[in-house]
Short mmCIF file of C-alpha atoms in Angstrom, two decimals:
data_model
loop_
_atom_site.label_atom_id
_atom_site.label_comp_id
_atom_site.label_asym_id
_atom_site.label_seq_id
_atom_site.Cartn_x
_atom_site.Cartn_y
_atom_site.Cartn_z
CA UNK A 1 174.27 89.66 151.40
CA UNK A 2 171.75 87.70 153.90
CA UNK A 3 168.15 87.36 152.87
CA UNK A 4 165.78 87.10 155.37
CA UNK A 5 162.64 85.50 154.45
CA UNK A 6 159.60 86.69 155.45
CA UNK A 7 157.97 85.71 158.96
CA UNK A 8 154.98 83.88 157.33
CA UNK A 9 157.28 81.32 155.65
CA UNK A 10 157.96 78.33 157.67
CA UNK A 11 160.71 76.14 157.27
CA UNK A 12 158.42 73.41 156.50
CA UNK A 13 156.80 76.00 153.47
CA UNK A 14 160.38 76.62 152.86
CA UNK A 15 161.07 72.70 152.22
CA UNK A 16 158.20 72.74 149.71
CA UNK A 17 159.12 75.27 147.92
CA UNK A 18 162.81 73.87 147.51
CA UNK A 19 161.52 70.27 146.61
CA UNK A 20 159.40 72.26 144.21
CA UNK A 21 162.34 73.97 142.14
CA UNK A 22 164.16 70.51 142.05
CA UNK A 23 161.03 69.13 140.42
CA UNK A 24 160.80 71.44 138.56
CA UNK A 25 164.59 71.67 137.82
CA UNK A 26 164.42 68.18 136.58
CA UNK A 27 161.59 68.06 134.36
CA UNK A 28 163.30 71.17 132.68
CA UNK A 29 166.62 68.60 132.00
CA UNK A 30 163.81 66.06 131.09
CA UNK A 31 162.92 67.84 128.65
CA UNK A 32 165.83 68.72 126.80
CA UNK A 33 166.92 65.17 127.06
CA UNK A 34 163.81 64.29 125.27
CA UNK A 35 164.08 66.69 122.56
CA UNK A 36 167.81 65.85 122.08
CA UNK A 37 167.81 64.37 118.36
CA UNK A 38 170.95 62.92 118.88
CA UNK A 39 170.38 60.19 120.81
CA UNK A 40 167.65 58.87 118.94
CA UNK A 41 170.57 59.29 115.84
CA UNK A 42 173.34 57.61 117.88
CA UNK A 43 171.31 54.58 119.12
CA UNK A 44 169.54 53.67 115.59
CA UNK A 45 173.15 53.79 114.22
CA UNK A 46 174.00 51.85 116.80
CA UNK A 47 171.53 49.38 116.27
CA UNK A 48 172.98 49.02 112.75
CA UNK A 49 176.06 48.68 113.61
CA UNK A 50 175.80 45.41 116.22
CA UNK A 51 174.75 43.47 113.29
CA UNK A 52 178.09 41.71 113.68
CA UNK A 53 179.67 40.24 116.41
CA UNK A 54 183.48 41.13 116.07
CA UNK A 55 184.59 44.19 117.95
CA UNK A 56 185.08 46.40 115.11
CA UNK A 57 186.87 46.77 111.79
CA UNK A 58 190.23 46.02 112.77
CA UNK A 59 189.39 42.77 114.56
CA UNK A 60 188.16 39.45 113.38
CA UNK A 61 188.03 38.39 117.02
CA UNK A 62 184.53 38.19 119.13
CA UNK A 63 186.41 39.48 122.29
CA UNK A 64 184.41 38.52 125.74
CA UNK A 65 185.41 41.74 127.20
CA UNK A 66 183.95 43.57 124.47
CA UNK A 67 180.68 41.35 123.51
CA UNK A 68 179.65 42.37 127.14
CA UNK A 69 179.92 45.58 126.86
CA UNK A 70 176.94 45.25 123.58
CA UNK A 71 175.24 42.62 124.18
CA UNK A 72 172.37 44.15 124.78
CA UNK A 73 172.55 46.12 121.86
CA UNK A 74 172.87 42.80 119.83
CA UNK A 75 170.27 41.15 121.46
CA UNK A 76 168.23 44.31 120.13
CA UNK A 77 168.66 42.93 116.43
CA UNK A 78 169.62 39.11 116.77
CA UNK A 79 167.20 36.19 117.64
CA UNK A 80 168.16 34.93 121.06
CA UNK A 81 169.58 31.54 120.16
CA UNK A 82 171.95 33.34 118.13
CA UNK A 83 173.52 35.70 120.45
CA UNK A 84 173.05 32.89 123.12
CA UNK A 85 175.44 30.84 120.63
CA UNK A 86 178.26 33.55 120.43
CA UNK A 87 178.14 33.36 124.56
CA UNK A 88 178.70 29.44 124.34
CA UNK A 89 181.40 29.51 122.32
CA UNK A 90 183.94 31.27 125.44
CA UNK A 91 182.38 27.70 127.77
CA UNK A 92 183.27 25.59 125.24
CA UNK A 93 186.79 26.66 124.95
CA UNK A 94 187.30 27.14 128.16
CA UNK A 95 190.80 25.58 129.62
CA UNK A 96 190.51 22.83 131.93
CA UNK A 97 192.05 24.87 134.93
CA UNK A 98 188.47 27.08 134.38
CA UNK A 99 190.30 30.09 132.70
CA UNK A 100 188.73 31.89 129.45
CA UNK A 101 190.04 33.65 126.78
CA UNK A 102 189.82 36.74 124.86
CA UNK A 103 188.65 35.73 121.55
CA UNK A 104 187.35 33.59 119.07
CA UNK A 105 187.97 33.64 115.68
CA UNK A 106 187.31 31.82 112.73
CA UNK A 107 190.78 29.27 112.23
CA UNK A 108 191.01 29.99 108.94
CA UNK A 109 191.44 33.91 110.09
CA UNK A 110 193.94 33.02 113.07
CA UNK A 111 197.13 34.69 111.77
CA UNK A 112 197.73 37.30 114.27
CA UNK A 113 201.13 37.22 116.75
CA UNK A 114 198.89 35.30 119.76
CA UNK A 115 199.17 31.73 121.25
CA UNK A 116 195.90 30.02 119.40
CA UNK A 117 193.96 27.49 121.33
CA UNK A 118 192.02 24.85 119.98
CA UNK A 119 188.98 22.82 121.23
CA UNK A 120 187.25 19.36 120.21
CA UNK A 121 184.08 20.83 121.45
CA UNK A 122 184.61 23.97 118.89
CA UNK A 123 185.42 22.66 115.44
CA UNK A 124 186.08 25.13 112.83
CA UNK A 125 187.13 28.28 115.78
CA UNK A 126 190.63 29.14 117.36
CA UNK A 127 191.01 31.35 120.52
CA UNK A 128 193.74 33.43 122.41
CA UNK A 129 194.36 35.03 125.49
CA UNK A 130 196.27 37.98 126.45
CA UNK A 131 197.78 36.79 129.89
CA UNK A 132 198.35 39.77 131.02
CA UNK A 133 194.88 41.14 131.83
CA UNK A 134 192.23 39.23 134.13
CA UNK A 135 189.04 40.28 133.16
CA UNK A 136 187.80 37.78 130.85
CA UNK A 137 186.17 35.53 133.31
CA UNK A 138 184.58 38.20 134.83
CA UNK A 139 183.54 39.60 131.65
CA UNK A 140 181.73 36.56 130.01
CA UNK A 141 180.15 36.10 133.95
CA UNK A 142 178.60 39.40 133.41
CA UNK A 143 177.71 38.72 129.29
CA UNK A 144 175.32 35.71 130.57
CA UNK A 145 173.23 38.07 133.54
CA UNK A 146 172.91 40.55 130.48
CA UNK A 147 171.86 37.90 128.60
CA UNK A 148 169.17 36.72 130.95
CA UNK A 149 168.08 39.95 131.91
CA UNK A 150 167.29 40.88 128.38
CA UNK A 151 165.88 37.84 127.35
CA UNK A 152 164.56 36.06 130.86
CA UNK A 153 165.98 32.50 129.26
CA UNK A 154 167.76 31.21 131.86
CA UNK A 155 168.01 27.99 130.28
CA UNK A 156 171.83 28.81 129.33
CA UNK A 157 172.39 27.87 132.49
CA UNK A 158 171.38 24.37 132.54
CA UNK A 159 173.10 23.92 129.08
CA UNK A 160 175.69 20.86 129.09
CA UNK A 161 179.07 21.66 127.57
CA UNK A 162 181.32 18.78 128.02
CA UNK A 163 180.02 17.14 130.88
CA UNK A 164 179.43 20.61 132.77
CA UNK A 165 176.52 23.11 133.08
CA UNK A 166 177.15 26.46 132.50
CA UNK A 167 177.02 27.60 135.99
CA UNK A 168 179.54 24.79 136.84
CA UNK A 169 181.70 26.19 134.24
CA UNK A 170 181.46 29.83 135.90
CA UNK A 171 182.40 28.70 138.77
CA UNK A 172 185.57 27.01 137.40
CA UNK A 173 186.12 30.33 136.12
CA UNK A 174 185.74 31.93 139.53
CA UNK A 175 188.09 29.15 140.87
CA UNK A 176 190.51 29.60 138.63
CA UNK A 177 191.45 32.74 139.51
CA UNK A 178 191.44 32.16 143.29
CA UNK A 179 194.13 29.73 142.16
CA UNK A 180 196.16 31.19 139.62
CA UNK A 181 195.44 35.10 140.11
CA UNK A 182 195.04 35.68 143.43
CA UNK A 183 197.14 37.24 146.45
CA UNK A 184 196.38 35.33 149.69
CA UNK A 185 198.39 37.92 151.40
CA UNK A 186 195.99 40.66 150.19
CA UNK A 187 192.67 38.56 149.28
CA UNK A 188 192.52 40.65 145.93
CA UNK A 189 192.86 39.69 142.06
CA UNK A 190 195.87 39.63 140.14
CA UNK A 191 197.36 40.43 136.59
CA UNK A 192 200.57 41.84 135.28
CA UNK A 193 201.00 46.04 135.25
CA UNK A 194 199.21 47.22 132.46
CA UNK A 195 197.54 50.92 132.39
CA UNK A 196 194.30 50.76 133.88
CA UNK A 197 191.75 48.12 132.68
CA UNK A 198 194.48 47.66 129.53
CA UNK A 199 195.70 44.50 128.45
CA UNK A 200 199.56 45.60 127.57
CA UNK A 201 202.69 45.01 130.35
CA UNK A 202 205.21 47.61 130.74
CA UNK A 203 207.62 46.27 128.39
CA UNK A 204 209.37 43.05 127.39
CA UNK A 205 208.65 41.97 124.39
CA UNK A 206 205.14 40.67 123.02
CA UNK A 207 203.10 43.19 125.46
CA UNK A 208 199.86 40.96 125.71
CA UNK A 209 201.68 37.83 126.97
CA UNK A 210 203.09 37.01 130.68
CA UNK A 211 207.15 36.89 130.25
CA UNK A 212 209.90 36.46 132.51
CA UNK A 213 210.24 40.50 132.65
CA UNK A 214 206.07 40.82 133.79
CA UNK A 215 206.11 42.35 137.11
CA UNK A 216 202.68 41.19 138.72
CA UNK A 217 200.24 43.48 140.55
CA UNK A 218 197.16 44.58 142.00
CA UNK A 219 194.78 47.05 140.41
CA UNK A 220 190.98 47.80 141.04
CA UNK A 221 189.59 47.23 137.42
CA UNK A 222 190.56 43.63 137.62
CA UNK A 223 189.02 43.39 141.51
CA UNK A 224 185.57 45.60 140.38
CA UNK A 225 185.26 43.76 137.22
CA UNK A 226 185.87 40.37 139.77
CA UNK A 227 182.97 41.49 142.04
CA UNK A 228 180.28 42.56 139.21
CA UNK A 229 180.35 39.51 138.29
CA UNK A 230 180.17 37.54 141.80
CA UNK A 231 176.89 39.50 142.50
CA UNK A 232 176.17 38.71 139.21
CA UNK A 233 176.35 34.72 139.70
CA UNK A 234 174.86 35.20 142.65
CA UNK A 235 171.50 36.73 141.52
CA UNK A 236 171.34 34.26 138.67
CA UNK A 237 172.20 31.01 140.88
CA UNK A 238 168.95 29.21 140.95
CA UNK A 239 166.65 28.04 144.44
CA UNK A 240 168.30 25.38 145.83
CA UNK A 241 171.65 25.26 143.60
CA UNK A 242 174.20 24.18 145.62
CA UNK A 243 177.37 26.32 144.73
CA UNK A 244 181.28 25.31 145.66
CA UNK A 245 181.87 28.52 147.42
CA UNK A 246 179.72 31.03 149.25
CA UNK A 247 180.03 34.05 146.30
CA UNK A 248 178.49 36.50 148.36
CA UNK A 249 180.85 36.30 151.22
CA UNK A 250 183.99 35.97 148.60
CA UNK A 251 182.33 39.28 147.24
CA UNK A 252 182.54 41.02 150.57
CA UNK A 253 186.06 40.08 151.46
CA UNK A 254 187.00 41.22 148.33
CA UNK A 255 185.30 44.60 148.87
CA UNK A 256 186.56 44.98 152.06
CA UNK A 257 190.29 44.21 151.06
CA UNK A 258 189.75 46.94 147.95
CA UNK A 259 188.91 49.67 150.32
CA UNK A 260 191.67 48.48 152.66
CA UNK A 261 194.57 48.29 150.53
CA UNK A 262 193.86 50.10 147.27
CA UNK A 263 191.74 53.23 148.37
CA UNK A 264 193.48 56.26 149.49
CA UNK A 265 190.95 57.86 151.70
CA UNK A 266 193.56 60.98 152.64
CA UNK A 267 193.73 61.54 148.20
CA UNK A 268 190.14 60.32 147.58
CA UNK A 269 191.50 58.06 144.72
CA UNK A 270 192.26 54.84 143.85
CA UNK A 271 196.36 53.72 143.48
CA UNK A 272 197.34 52.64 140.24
CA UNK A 273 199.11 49.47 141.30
CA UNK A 274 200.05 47.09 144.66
CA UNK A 275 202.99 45.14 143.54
CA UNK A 276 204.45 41.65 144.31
CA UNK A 277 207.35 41.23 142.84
CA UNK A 278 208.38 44.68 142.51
CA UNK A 279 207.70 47.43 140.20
CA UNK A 280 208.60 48.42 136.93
CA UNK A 281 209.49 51.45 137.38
CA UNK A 282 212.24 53.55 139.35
CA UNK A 283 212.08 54.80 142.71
CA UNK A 284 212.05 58.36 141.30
CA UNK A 285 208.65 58.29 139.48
CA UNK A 286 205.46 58.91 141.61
CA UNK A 287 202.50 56.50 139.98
CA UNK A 288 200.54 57.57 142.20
CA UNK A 289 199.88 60.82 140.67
CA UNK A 290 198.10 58.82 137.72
CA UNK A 291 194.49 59.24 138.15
CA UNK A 292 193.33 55.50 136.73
CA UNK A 293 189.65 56.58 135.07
CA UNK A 294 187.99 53.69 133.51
CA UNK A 295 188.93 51.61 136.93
CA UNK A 296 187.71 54.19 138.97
CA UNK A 297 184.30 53.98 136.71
CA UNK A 298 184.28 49.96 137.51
CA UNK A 299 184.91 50.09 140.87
CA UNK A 300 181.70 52.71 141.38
CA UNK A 301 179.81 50.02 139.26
CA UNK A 302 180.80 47.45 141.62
CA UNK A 303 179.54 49.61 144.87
CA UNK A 304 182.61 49.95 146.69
CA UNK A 305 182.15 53.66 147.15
CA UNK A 306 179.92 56.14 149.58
CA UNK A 307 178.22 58.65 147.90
CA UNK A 308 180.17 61.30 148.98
CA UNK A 309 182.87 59.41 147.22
CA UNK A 310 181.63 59.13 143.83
CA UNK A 311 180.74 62.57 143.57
CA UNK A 312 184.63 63.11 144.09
CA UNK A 313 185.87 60.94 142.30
CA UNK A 314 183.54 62.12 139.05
CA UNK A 315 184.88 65.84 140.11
CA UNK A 316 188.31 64.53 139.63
CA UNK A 317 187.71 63.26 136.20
CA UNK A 318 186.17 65.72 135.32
CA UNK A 319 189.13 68.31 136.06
CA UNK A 320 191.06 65.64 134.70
CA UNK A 321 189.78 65.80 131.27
CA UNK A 322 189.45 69.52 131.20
CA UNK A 323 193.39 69.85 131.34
CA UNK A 324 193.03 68.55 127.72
CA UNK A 325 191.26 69.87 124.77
CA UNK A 326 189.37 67.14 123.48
CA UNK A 327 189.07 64.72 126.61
CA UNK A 328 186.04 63.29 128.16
CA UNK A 329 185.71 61.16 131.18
CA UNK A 330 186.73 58.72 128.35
CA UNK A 331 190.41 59.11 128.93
CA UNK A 332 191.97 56.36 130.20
CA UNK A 333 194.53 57.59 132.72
CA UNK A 334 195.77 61.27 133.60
CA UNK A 335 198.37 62.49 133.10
CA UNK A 336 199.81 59.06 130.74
CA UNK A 337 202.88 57.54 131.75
CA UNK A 338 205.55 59.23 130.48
CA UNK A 339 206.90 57.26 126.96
CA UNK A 340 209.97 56.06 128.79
CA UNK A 341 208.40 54.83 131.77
CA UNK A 342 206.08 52.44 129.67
CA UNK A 343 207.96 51.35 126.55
CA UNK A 344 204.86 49.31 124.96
CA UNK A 345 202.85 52.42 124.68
CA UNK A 346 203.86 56.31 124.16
CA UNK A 347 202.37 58.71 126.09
CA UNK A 348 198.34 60.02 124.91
CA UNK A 349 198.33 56.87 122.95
CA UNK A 350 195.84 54.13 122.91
CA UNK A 351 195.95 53.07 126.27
CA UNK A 352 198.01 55.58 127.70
CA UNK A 353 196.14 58.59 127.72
CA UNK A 354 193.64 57.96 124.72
CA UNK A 355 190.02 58.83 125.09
CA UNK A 356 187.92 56.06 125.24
CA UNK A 357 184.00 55.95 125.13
CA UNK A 358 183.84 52.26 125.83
CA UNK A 359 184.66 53.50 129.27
CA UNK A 360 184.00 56.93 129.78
CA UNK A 361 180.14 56.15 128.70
CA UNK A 362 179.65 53.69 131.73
CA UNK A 363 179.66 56.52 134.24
CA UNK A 364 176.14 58.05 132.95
CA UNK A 365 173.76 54.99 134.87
CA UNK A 366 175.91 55.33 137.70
CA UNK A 367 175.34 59.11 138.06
CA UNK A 368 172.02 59.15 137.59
CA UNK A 369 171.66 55.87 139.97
CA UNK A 370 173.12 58.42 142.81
CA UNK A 371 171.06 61.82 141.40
CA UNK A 372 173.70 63.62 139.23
CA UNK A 373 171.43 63.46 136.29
CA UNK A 374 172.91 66.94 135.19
CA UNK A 375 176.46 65.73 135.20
CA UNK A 376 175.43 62.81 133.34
CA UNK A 377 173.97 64.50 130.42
CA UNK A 378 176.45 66.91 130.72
CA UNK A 379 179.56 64.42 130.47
CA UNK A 380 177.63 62.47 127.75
CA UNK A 381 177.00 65.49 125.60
CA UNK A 382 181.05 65.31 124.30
CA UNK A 383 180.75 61.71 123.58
CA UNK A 384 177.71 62.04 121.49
CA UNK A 385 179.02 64.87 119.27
CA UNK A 386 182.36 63.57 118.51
CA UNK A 387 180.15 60.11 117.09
CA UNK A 388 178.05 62.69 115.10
CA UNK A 389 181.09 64.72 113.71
CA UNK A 390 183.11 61.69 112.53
CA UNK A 391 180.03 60.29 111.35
CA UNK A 392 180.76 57.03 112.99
CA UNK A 393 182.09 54.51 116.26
CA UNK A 394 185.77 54.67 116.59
CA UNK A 395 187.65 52.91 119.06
CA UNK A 396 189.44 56.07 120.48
CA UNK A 397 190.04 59.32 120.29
CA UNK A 398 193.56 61.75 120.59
CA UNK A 399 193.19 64.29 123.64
CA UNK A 400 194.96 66.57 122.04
CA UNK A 401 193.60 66.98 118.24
CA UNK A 402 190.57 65.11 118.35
CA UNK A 403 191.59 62.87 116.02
CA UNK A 404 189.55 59.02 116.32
CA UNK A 405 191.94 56.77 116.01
CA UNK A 406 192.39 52.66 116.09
CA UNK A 407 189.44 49.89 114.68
CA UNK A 408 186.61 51.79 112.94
CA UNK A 409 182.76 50.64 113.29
CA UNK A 410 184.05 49.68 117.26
CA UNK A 411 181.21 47.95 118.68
CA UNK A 412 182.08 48.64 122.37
CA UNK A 413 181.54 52.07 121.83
CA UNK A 414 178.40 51.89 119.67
CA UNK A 415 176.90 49.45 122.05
CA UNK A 416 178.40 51.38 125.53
CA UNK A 417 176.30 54.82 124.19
CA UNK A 418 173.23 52.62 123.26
CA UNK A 419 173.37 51.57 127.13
CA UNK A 420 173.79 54.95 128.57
CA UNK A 421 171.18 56.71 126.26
CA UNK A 422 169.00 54.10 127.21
CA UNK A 423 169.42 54.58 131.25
CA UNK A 424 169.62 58.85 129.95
CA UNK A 425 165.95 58.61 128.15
CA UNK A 426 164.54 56.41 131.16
CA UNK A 427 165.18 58.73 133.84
CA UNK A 428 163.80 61.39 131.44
CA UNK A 429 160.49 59.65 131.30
CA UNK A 430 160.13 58.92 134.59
CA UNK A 431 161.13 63.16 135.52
CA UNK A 432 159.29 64.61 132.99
#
């Protein structure tokens, strides 16, 4: 049925009155946002919870790729110096090639199945690496511009760790994996196949460590985790520093080689994998299908996607997770790899298909940075209940029962929703 508006009402009156409903529209979703007692619940437990360091109950680790993801939580309840201290400890462990590990553990508690390293410069601590990932540079990168834009001490970067500042030592880091995981054919980041942004191969043994069976690849979590933390460096370099390398134009060539070889503009996705040396799996089985979430949520973090874009890939998520009963934007991949197409990891478990707030929870700023404030509450509103029901932070959760599974008290999660309800009850203020 067409309305026809009345002669008297201009377009331009029109316009008003439109821009007048959004308004008004948003300071309605203000204001439930405001009056939503759980968020004020979920951050104070929060709060509580990132009185430790480790990255929950089943780890006596301090994993980089973790601590990033709540440091600003922690910096919420810890002096400064002290979380600044927990930062230092990845530089001065560092390997001489520039790489940086996973974790850091107390030596007397090293007795898990990893490789430990061991550092003059960090008596009393042992560290490992899971060689099959490549976001722990990038990942302690970002930790130190969280730091700084908590805190505004940007004296961490002048501090001398054997010889070398810090922002010499994160540019080793950045140098190190132009050298040792890098593709000059394709200008992109490297790693082994793993699911998404996990840190388990295929199969072969020991699935955290490189073996003679890893079959080596391209995804975009590794690349949009690469270029967060190039702009990163970038906007904490100081006047006059004078860097090895140009980071903003490395930045832009990786960009450009992201949307050139691993976006699918006809599908509106990303591809799971590019591979060198061949894949792991038979010609039979289409990985394309696999919808990679959490990388998807990085790559929009890292800007390599229009508008238009994001709003499809969020619609694609969100269909994705509603083919399940108790998924979120959380899940990690969808559908999973089948169990005999990835060995290390059965289908709709952990990695493969588990629900995971750590990631799902760092779409909400970048919704409401491009006006989907509605969407963001909306996709939120799952995460925050399931924390409420089980009465705690668990590290993930079964699609299909709604079960939380793995390490209890998980700080990523705890400090992921602290993050996102803080971004949620800031554009609430400002819309009310």
């Amino acid at each position: 049925m067409k309305i026809l508006l009345p002669f008297f009402i201009t377009l331009s009156t029109f316009t008003g009155l439109a821009a007048n409903a959004q308004t008004t529209g948003k300071a309605t979703l203000a204001k439930a946002i405001m009056a939503d007692e759980r968020l004020d619940t979920i951050q104070a437990r929060a709060l509580k919870l990132l009185s430790g360091f480790s990255a929950g109950t089943s780890y006596n680790e301090v994993w980089i790729r973790d601590f990033n993801t709540f440091i600003k939580g922690s910096l919420r309840v810890h002096p400064k110096d002290e979380v600044k201290t927990k930062i230092l400890l990845f530089f001065k462990i560092q390997g001489d090639d520039g790489n940086i590990v996973d974790g850091v553990v107390d030596s007397a508690k090293a007795n898990v199945g990893y490789k430990y390293r061991y550092s003059p410069l960090l008596r009393g601590w042992a560290a490992h690496k899971n060689t099959v990932e490549t976001d722990q540079e990038s990942s302690l990168v970002q930790a130190v511009k969280k730091y700084i834009d908590v805190t505004g001490d940007k004296t961490i970067l002048n501090e001398v760790i054997g010889g070398k500042t810090v922002l010499q030592r994160m540019e080793d880091a950045f140098i190190y994996l132009q050298k040792d995981r890098w593709s000059a054919k394709y200008g992109l980041v490297t790693g082994a196949t793993t699911i998404d942004w996990g840190d388990v191969q295929a199969d072969g043994g020991w699935g955290v460590a490189i073996n003679d069976k890893t079959k080596w690849a391209i995804d975009i979590y590794d690349n949009a985790m690469f270029v967060m933390a190039l702009h990163d460096f970038v906007a904490m370099q100081p006047k006059g520093y004078k860097a090895k390398q140009n980071w903003s134009v490395v930045a832009a060539a990786v960009t450009k080689n992201v949307r050139k070889y691993l976006w699918d503009s006809k599908a509106q996705k990303y591809i799971p994998h590019l591979y060198l040396n061949g894949s792991p799996f038979t010609p039979d089985f289409n990985e394309k299908e696999i919808l990679y979430l959490g990388g998807s949520i990085c790559a929009i973090q890292a800007g390599f996607n229009t508008p238009a874009e994001v709003k499809e890939i969020n619609r694609q998520m969100v269909a994705a997770a509603a083919k399940e009963k108790h998924a979120t934007i959380g899940i990690t991949v969808y559908p999973p790899y089948p169990t005999e197409r990835f060995p290390n990891m059965h289908s709709y478990d952990y990695q493969n298909g588990g629900d995971w707030t750590w990631f799902g929870g760092r779409m909400i700023a970048p919704l409401l940075s491009y006006g989907y404030a509605k969407d963001a509450y909306a996709e939120l509103s799952p995460m925050l209940d399931r924390v409420i029901t089980n009465k705690g932070f668990f590290e993930w959760y079964d699609v299909r029962s709604g079960t939380p599974k793995g390490s209890g008290d998980f700080r990523g999660e705890a400090g992921v929703l602290y993050d996102a309800i803080t971004v949620l009850k800031q554009w609430a203020a400002r819309n009310k």
